[in-house]
CSV table of C-alpha atoms and ligand atoms in Angstrom, one decimal:
chain,number,residue,atom,x,y,z
Q,4,UNK,CA,16.9,-21.2,-4.7
Q,5,UNK,CA,13.5,-19.9,-3.6
Q,6,UNK,CA,13.0,-16.2,-4.2
Q,7,UNK,CA,11.6,-16.0,-0.6
Q,8,UNK,CA,14.7,-14.9,1.4
Q,9,UNK,CA,15.9,-17.5,3.9
Q,10,UNK,CA,17.6,-16.3,7.1
Q,11,UNK,CA,20.9,-17.7,5.9
Q,12,UNK,CA,21.0,-15.6,2.8
Q,13,UNK,CA,23.9,-13.1,2.8
Q,14,UNK,CA,22.5,-9.6,2.5
Q,15,UNK,CA,24.1,-6.6,0.8
Q,16,UNK,CA,25.9,-4.5,3.4
Q,17,UNK,CA,24.0,-1.5,4.9
Q,18,UNK,CA,25.0,1.1,7.5
Q,19,UNK,CA,21.4,0.9,8.8
Q,20,UNK,CA,20.9,-2.1,11.1
Q,21,UNK,CA,18.9,-4.9,9.5
Q,22,UNK,CA,16.9,-7.2,11.8
Q,23,UNK,CA,16.0,-10.6,10.5
Q,24,UNK,CA,14.2,-12.0,13.5
Q,25,UNK,CA,11.2,-10.8,15.5
Q,26,UNK,CA,13.3,-11.5,18.7
Q,27,UNK,CA,16.1,-9.2,17.7
Q,28,UNK,CA,13.8,-6.4,16.6
Q,29,UNK,CA,11.9,-6.7,20.0
Q,30,UNK,CA,15.2,-6.2,21.8
Q,31,UNK,CA,15.8,-3.0,19.8
Q,32,UNK,CA,12.2,-1.9,20.5
Q,33,UNK,CA,12.6,-2.4,24.2
Q,34,UNK,CA,15.5,0.0,24.2
Q,35,UNK,CA,13.4,2.6,22.4
Q,36,UNK,CA,10.7,2.2,25.1
Q,37,UNK,CA,13.3,2.7,27.8
Q,38,UNK,CA,14.5,5.8,26.1
Q,39,UNK,CA,10.9,7.0,25.6
Q,40,UNK,CA,11.4,7.4,21.9
Q,41,UNK,CA,8.5,7.5,19.4
Q,42,UNK,CA,8.8,4.9,16.7
Q,43,UNK,CA,7.3,5.5,13.2
Q,44,UNK,CA,6.8,2.6,10.9
Q,45,UNK,CA,6.5,2.1,7.1
Q,46,UNK,CA,5.6,-1.4,5.9
Q,47,UNK,CA,6.7,-2.3,2.4
Q,48,UNK,CA,7.3,-5.3,0.2
Q,49,UNK,CA,10.5,-3.7,-1.1
Q,50,UNK,CA,11.2,-2.5,-4.7
Q,51,UNK,CA,11.2,0.9,-3.1
Q,52,UNK,CA,10.2,4.0,-5.1
Q,53,UNK,CA,9.4,7.7,-4.4
Q,54,UNK,CA,6.0,6.8,-3.0
Q,55,UNK,CA,7.7,4.7,-0.3
Q,56,UNK,CA,10.3,7.4,0.2
Q,57,UNK,CA,7.6,10.0,0.7
Q,58,UNK,CA,6.0,7.8,3.5
Q,59,UNK,CA,9.5,7.3,5.0
Q,60,UNK,CA,10.1,11.0,5.1
Q,61,UNK,CA,6.8,11.7,6.8
Q,62,UNK,CA,7.8,9.1,9.5
Q,63,UNK,CA,11.4,10.4,9.8
Q,64,UNK,CA,10.2,14.0,10.3
Q,65,UNK,CA,7.5,13.1,12.8
Q,66,UNK,CA,9.1,10.4,15.0
Q,67,UNK,CA,12.4,10.0,17.0
Q,68,UNK,CA,13.0,6.7,15.3
Q,69,UNK,CA,11.7,4.9,12.2
Q,70,UNK,CA,11.5,1.3,11.2
Q,71,UNK,CA,10.9,0.2,7.6
Q,72,UNK,CA,10.0,-3.4,6.9
Q,73,UNK,CA,10.7,-5.3,3.7
Q,74,UNK,CA,8.7,-8.5,3.5
Q,75,UNK,CA,7.0,-10.0,0.4
Q,76,UNK,CA,4.0,-11.5,2.0
Q,77,UNK,CA,3.0,-14.8,0.4
Q,78,UNK,CA,-0.5,-14.7,2.1
Q,79,UNK,CA,-1.7,-11.7,0.1
Q,80,UNK,CA,-0.9,-13.3,-3.3
Q,81,UNK,CA,-3.4,-15.8,-4.9
Q,82,UNK,CA,-1.8,-18.9,-6.4
Q,83,UNK,CA,-2.4,-17.4,-9.8
Q,84,UNK,CA,-0.7,-14.1,-9.0
Q,85,UNK,CA,2.9,-12.7,-9.2
Q,86,UNK,CA,4.5,-13.8,-5.9
Q,87,UNK,CA,7.5,-15.4,-7.7
Q,88,UNK,CA,8.1,-12.6,-10.1
Q,89,UNK,CA,7.3,-9.7,-7.7
Q,90,UNK,CA,10.2,-7.2,-8.1
Q,91,UNK,CA,13.0,-7.8,-5.6
Q,92,UNK,CA,15.6,-5.0,-5.7
Q,93,UNK,CA,17.3,-5.3,-2.3
Q,94,UNK,CA,20.6,-3.7,-3.1
Q,95,UNK,CA,19.0,-0.6,-4.6
Q,96,UNK,CA,16.5,-0.5,-1.8
Q,97,UNK,CA,19.2,-0.4,0.9
Q,98,UNK,CA,21.1,2.3,-1.1
Q,99,UNK,CA,18.0,4.4,-1.3
Q,100,UNK,CA,17.3,4.1,2.4
Q,101,UNK,CA,20.9,5.2,3.2
Q,102,UNK,CA,20.4,8.3,1.1
Q,103,UNK,CA,17.0,9.2,2.6
Q,104,UNK,CA,17.5,11.8,5.3
Q,105,UNK,CA,15.5,14.6,6.9
Q,106,UNK,CA,16.8,17.4,9.1
Q,107,UNK,CA,16.8,16.6,12.8
Q,108,UNK,CA,14.6,19.3,14.5
Q,109,UNK,CA,16.6,22.0,16.3
Q,110,UNK,CA,20.0,20.5,15.6
Q,111,UNK,CA,22.5,20.5,12.8
Q,112,UNK,CA,22.2,16.8,12.2
Q,113,UNK,CA,20.0,14.6,10.1
Q,114,UNK,CA,17.6,11.7,10.7
Q,115,UNK,CA,17.9,8.5,8.8
Q,116,UNK,CA,16.0,5.2,9.0
Q,117,UNK,CA,16.8,3.6,12.4
Q,118,UNK,CA,16.1,0.0,11.6
Q,119,UNK,CA,15.2,-2.3,8.6
Q,120,UNK,CA,13.0,-5.3,9.5
Q,121,UNK,CA,13.4,-8.1,7.0
Q,122,UNK,CA,11.8,-11.2,8.7
Q,123,UNK,CA,11.9,-14.6,7.1
Q,124,UNK,CA,8.7,-16.3,6.0
Q,125,UNK,CA,9.3,-18.9,8.7
Q,126,UNK,CA,9.4,-16.2,11.4
Q,127,UNK,CA,6.3,-14.5,10.2
Q,128,UNK,CA,4.3,-17.7,9.7
Q,129,UNK,CA,5.3,-20.1,12.4
Q,130,UNK,CA,2.4,-22.4,11.5
Q,131,UNK,CA,3.5,-22.3,7.8
Q,132,UNK,CA,1.8,-20.6,4.9
Q,133,UNK,CA,0.4,-21.8,1.6
Q,134,UNK,CA,-1.1,-19.4,-1.0
Q,135,UNK,CA,-4.1,-21.6,-1.4
Q,136,UNK,CA,-6.4,-20.4,1.3
Q,137,UNK,CA,-8.2,-23.8,1.5
Q,138,UNK,CA,-4.9,-25.4,2.6
Q,139,UNK,CA,-3.9,-22.8,5.2
Q,140,UNK,CA,-3.5,-23.6,8.9
Q,141,UNK,CA,-3.0,-21.3,11.8
Q,142,UNK,CA,-4.3,-17.8,12.6
Q,143,UNK,CA,-5.5,-15.3,10.1
Q,144,UNK,CA,-7.2,-11.9,10.5
Q,145,UNK,CA,-10.3,-11.0,8.5
Q,146,UNK,CA,-11.9,-7.6,8.6
Q,147,UNK,CA,-15.4,-8.9,7.8
Q,148,UNK,CA,-17.6,-6.8,5.5
Q,149,UNK,CA,-14.7,-4.6,4.3
Q,150,UNK,CA,-12.6,-6.9,2.1
Q,151,UNK,CA,-14.9,-7.9,-0.7
Q,152,UNK,CA,-15.6,-4.6,-2.4
Q,153,UNK,CA,-13.4,-2.5,-4.8
Q,154,UNK,CA,-10.0,-4.2,-5.0
Q,155,UNK,CA,-11.2,-7.1,-2.8
Q,156,UNK,CA,-13.9,-7.8,-5.4
Q,157,UNK,CA,-11.2,-8.6,-7.9
Q,158,UNK,CA,-8.7,-10.2,-5.4
Q,159,UNK,CA,-10.6,-12.4,-3.0
Q,160,UNK,CA,-8.4,-13.2,0.0
Q,161,UNK,CA,-6.0,-10.3,-0.6
Q,162,UNK,CA,-7.1,-8.2,2.4
Q,163,UNK,CA,-7.1,-11.2,4.7
Q,164,UNK,CA,-3.5,-11.7,3.7
Q,165,UNK,CA,-2.7,-8.0,4.2
Q,166,UNK,CA,-4.6,-7.7,7.6
Q,167,UNK,CA,-2.8,-10.9,8.8
Q,168,UNK,CA,0.7,-9.8,7.9
Q,169,UNK,CA,0.2,-6.2,9.1
Q,170,UNK,CA,-1.1,-7.4,12.5
Q,171,UNK,CA,2.1,-9.4,12.8
Q,172,UNK,CA,4.3,-6.5,11.8
Q,173,UNK,CA,2.5,-4.2,14.2
Q,174,UNK,CA,3.0,-6.8,17.0
Q,175,UNK,CA,6.7,-7.0,16.2
Q,176,UNK,CA,7.4,-3.3,15.7
Q,177,UNK,CA,4.8,-1.8,18.1
Q,178,UNK,CA,4.8,1.5,16.2
Q,179,UNK,CA,3.7,4.8,17.7
Q,180,UNK,CA,2.6,6.0,14.3
Q,181,UNK,CA,2.5,4.3,10.9
Q,182,UNK,CA,2.2,5.5,7.3
Q,183,UNK,CA,0.4,4.0,4.3
Q,184,UNK,CA,-0.1,5.3,0.8
Q,185,UNK,CA,-3.4,6.5,-0.6
Q,186,UNK,CA,-2.8,4.5,-3.8
Q,187,UNK,CA,-3.9,1.5,-1.7
Q,188,UNK,CA,-6.8,3.4,-0.1
Q,189,UNK,CA,-8.9,0.3,0.8
Q,190,UNK,CA,-5.9,-1.2,2.5
Q,191,UNK,CA,-5.3,1.9,4.6
Q,192,UNK,CA,-8.9,2.3,5.6
Q,193,UNK,CA,-9.4,-1.4,6.3
Q,194,UNK,CA,-6.2,-1.5,8.5
Q,195,UNK,CA,-7.4,1.6,10.4
Q,196,UNK,CA,-10.7,-0.2,11.1
Q,197,UNK,CA,-8.7,-3.3,12.1
Q,198,UNK,CA,-6.7,-1.3,14.7
Q,199,UNK,CA,-10.0,0.0,16.1
Q,200,UNK,CA,-11.7,-3.4,16.1
Q,201,UNK,CA,-8.8,-5.2,17.7
Q,202,UNK,CA,-8.3,-2.4,20.3
Q,203,UNK,CA,-4.7,-2.1,19.2
Q,204,UNK,CA,-2.6,0.5,21.1
Q,205,UNK,CA,0.5,0.3,18.8
Q,206,UNK,CA,-0.7,1.9,16.7
Q,207,UNK,CA,-3.9,3.4,17.9
Q,208,UNK,CA,-6.3,3.8,14.9
Q,209,UNK,CA,-5.9,7.5,14.7
Q,210,UNK,CA,-2.1,7.0,14.4
Q,211,UNK,CA,-2.4,5.1,11.2
Q,212,UNK,CA,-1.8,7.8,8.6
Q,213,UNK,CA,-2.8,7.6,4.9
Q,214,UNK,CA,-0.7,9.9,2.9
Q,215,UNK,CA,-1.5,11.3,-0.6
Q,216,UNK,CA,-0.5,9.2,-3.7
Q,217,UNK,CA,2.8,10.2,-5.3
Q,218,UNK,CA,2.5,10.5,-9.0
Q,219,UNK,CA,4.7,10.9,-12.1
Q,220,UNK,CA,5.1,14.6,-12.6
Q,221,UNK,CA,4.9,13.9,-16.4
Q,222,UNK,CA,1.5,12.2,-16.8
Q,223,UNK,CA,0.1,11.5,-13.3
Q,224,UNK,CA,0.8,7.7,-13.2
Q,225,UNK,CA,0.6,6.6,-9.6
Q,226,UNK,CA,4.0,5.3,-8.4
Q,227,UNK,CA,3.9,1.5,-7.7
Q,228,UNK,CA,6.5,-1.3,-7.5
Q,229,UNK,CA,4.5,-3.1,-10.2
Q,230,UNK,CA,5.2,-0.3,-12.6
Q,231,UNK,CA,8.6,-2.1,-13.1
Q,232,UNK,CA,6.7,-4.7,-15.1
Q,233,UNK,CA,5.7,-2.1,-17.8
Q,234,UNK,CA,7.5,-2.2,-21.1
Q,235,UNK,CA,8.4,1.2,-22.6
Q,236,UNK,CA,5.3,1.0,-24.8
Q,237,UNK,CA,3.1,0.0,-21.9
Q,238,UNK,CA,4.4,2.9,-19.9
Q,239,UNK,CA,3.3,5.3,-22.6
Q,240,UNK,CA,-0.3,4.3,-22.0
Q,241,UNK,CA,-0.3,3.5,-18.3
Q,242,UNK,CA,-1.6,6.9,-17.2
Q,243,UNK,CA,-4.9,6.1,-19.0
Q,244,UNK,CA,-6.3,4.8,-15.7
Q,245,UNK,CA,-5.7,8.1,-13.8
Q,246,UNK,CA,-7.1,10.1,-16.8
Q,247,UNK,CA,-10.2,7.8,-16.9
Q,248,UNK,CA,-10.8,8.4,-13.2
Q,249,UNK,CA,-10.6,12.1,-13.8
Q,250,UNK,CA,-13.1,11.9,-16.6
Q,251,UNK,CA,-15.4,10.0,-14.1
Q,252,UNK,CA,-14.8,12.6,-11.4
Q,253,UNK,CA,-15.9,15.5,-13.8
Q,254,UNK,CA,-18.9,13.6,-15.1
Q,255,UNK,CA,-20.0,12.8,-11.5
Q,256,UNK,CA,-19.8,16.5,-10.7
Q,257,UNK,CA,-21.6,17.6,-13.8
Q,258,UNK,CA,-24.2,14.8,-14.3
Q,259,UNK,CA,-24.6,13.7,-10.6
Q,260,UNK,CA,-25.4,10.2,-11.9
Q,261,UNK,CA,-23.1,7.3,-11.1
Q,262,UNK,CA,-24.0,5.0,-13.9
Q,263,UNK,CA,-23.7,7.8,-16.5
Q,264,UNK,CA,-20.4,9.0,-15.0
Q,265,UNK,CA,-18.9,5.5,-15.2
Q,266,UNK,CA,-20.3,5.0,-18.7
Q,267,UNK,CA,-18.6,8.2,-19.8
Q,268,UNK,CA,-15.3,7.2,-18.2
Q,269,UNK,CA,-15.4,3.8,-19.9
Q,270,UNK,CA,-16.1,5.4,-23.3
Q,271,UNK,CA,-13.1,7.6,-22.8
Q,272,UNK,CA,-10.9,4.6,-21.8
Q,273,UNK,CA,-12.1,2.8,-25.0
Q,274,UNK,CA,-10.7,5.7,-27.0
Q,275,UNK,CA,-7.4,5.5,-25.1
Q,276,UNK,CA,-7.4,1.7,-25.7
Q,277,UNK,CA,-7.7,2.2,-29.4
Q,278,UNK,CA,-4.7,4.6,-29.4
Q,279,UNK,CA,-2.7,2.0,-27.3
Q,280,UNK,CA,-3.6,-0.8,-29.7
Q,281,UNK,CA,-1.8,1.1,-32.5
Q,282,UNK,CA,1.3,0.8,-30.3
Q,283,UNK,CA,0.7,-2.9,-29.8
Q,284,UNK,CA,-0.5,-2.4,-26.2
Q,285,UNK,CA,-3.6,-4.1,-24.9
Q,286,UNK,CA,-5.6,-2.1,-22.3
Q,287,UNK,CA,-8.4,-3.9,-20.5
Q,288,UNK,CA,-10.5,-2.2,-17.7
Q,289,UNK,CA,-11.1,-4.4,-14.6
Q,290,UNK,CA,-13.4,-2.1,-12.6
Q,291,UNK,CA,-14.4,1.5,-11.8
Q,292,UNK,CA,-16.2,1.8,-8.5
Q,293,UNK,CA,-17.6,4.6,-6.3
Q,294,UNK,CA,-17.7,3.7,-2.6
Q,295,UNK,CA,-18.4,5.3,0.8
Q,296,UNK,CA,-15.1,5.6,2.7
Q,297,UNK,CA,-16.7,4.5,6.0
Q,298,UNK,CA,-19.0,1.6,5.0
Q,299,UNK,CA,-17.3,0.7,1.6
Q,300,UNK,CA,-20.9,0.4,0.3
Q,301,UNK,CA,-21.5,1.4,-3.3
Q,302,UNK,CA,-22.5,5.1,-3.6
Q,303,UNK,CA,-25.6,5.7,-5.7
Q,304,UNK,CA,-26.6,9.3,-5.1
Q,305,UNK,CA,-24.7,12.6,-5.4
Q,306,UNK,CA,-24.4,14.6,-2.2
Q,307,UNK,CA,-22.5,17.9,-2.4
Q,308,UNK,CA,-19.1,17.7,-0.6
Q,309,UNK,CA,-19.6,14.1,0.6
Q,310,UNK,CA,-16.5,12.0,0.5
Q,311,UNK,CA,-16.6,9.2,-2.1
Q,312,UNK,CA,-13.8,6.9,-3.1
Q,313,UNK,CA,-13.6,6.6,-6.8
Q,314,UNK,CA,-11.3,3.7,-7.5
Q,315,UNK,CA,-10.3,1.8,-10.6
Q,316,UNK,CA,-8.1,-1.0,-11.9
Q,317,UNK,CA,-7.0,-1.9,-15.4
Q,318,UNK,CA,-4.6,-4.2,-17.2
Q,319,UNK,CA,-1.9,-2.6,-19.4
Q,320,UNK,CA,-0.5,-5.6,-21.3
Q,321,UNK,CA,0.3,-8.1,-18.5
Q,322,UNK,CA,0.5,-5.5,-15.7
Q,323,UNK,CA,-2.4,-4.8,-13.5
Q,324,UNK,CA,-2.6,-1.2,-12.2
Q,325,UNK,CA,-4.8,0.4,-9.5
Q,326,UNK,CA,-5.6,4.0,-8.6
Q,327,UNK,CA,-8.1,6.1,-6.9
Q,328,UNK,CA,-9.3,9.7,-6.3
Q,329,UNK,CA,-11.1,10.9,-3.2
Q,330,UNK,CA,-14.1,13.0,-4.3
Q,331,UNK,CA,-15.6,15.6,-2.0
Q,332,UNK,CA,-14.2,16.2,1.5
Q,333,UNK,CA,-11.1,14.0,2.2
Q,334,UNK,CA,-10.8,15.3,5.8
Q,335,UNK,CA,-10.5,12.4,8.2
Q,336,UNK,CA,-9.3,10.1,5.5
Q,337,UNK,CA,-5.9,11.5,4.6
Q,338,UNK,CA,-3.2,12.7,6.9
Y,430,PAF,O1,1.2,-2.1,0.5
Y,430,PAF,C1,2.0,-3.0,0.6
Y,430,PAF,O2,3.2,-3.0,0.1
Y,430,PAF,C2,1.6,-4.3,1.3
Y,430,PAF,O3,0.3,-4.7,1.1
Y,430,PAF,C3,2.0,-4.3,2.8
Y,430,PAF,C4,1.2,-3.3,3.6
Y,430,PAF,C5,3.5,-4.1,3.0
Y,430,PAF,C6,1.6,-5.7,3.5
Y,430,PAF,O4,2.4,-6.7,2.9
């Protein structure tokens, strides 16, 4: 059977209501409107980890109700990418959601996720969907000028797939506020711009929150569903990316020259790669970029305090990892 969940598939049981169709979710949402409840929203592709749970807790503590979606979006995977093997851990996800609670303000009770939205591919893509962009038909959202840098430089078409599915999810959920993780910083900033450009009211652009990356307390590795691909030996070396970005950050501060800073960082990563090789782990950098958070243009010159997104991607064995650090003043980006 296809790994894309069909509507007829029997789901593990959950005490939290699961909505499989846009129509049924809309009915639930209408009731929330009538009761004048705020609705927070966390979009996920499942394989939940503490990063997702942190976003969920932000939503639970700031909204009357919270919807979390689980939908592995075919449109954001290139034909060569990992759609078929993307981790799917529904039973564990539902158990984690049932356990995640925050105190209900000024009462003795607790808040828990109000609804899980798990639409089918057919419901989300009524005109059908192929991963090959040249064969696609129907309506797609492109945030022109903001999807080809940084992560978009390595994954052409990725942000078109993300913007399209998130627009659909926003239309279905109509969230008051929504929460995305800093690990995917370009995604969060691009979606905020999309809300502004499309004059969305649910959410308004200022209600799309980008929350700080959750990291391993041991070595700083950014939590990600794709970390599940790492072998124990890969895992030992996976924090090299974050360490490399930190070397770049310090060199940018000290040398104030982007090319020299990136050169220094790549030299450091080369040393880490040699150590990894001794463990049979192949580390390959994809990119290190420094970009303006508003325009996404490459940053060339150092300006004291000015916000810069320092982002990177690398392969650890067969797993591709991404990470970023915001240099300078992150006000207006996070929170
Ligand atoms: O960040 C993700 O998990 C995905 O890109 C998202 C936002 C759920 C869209 O599919």
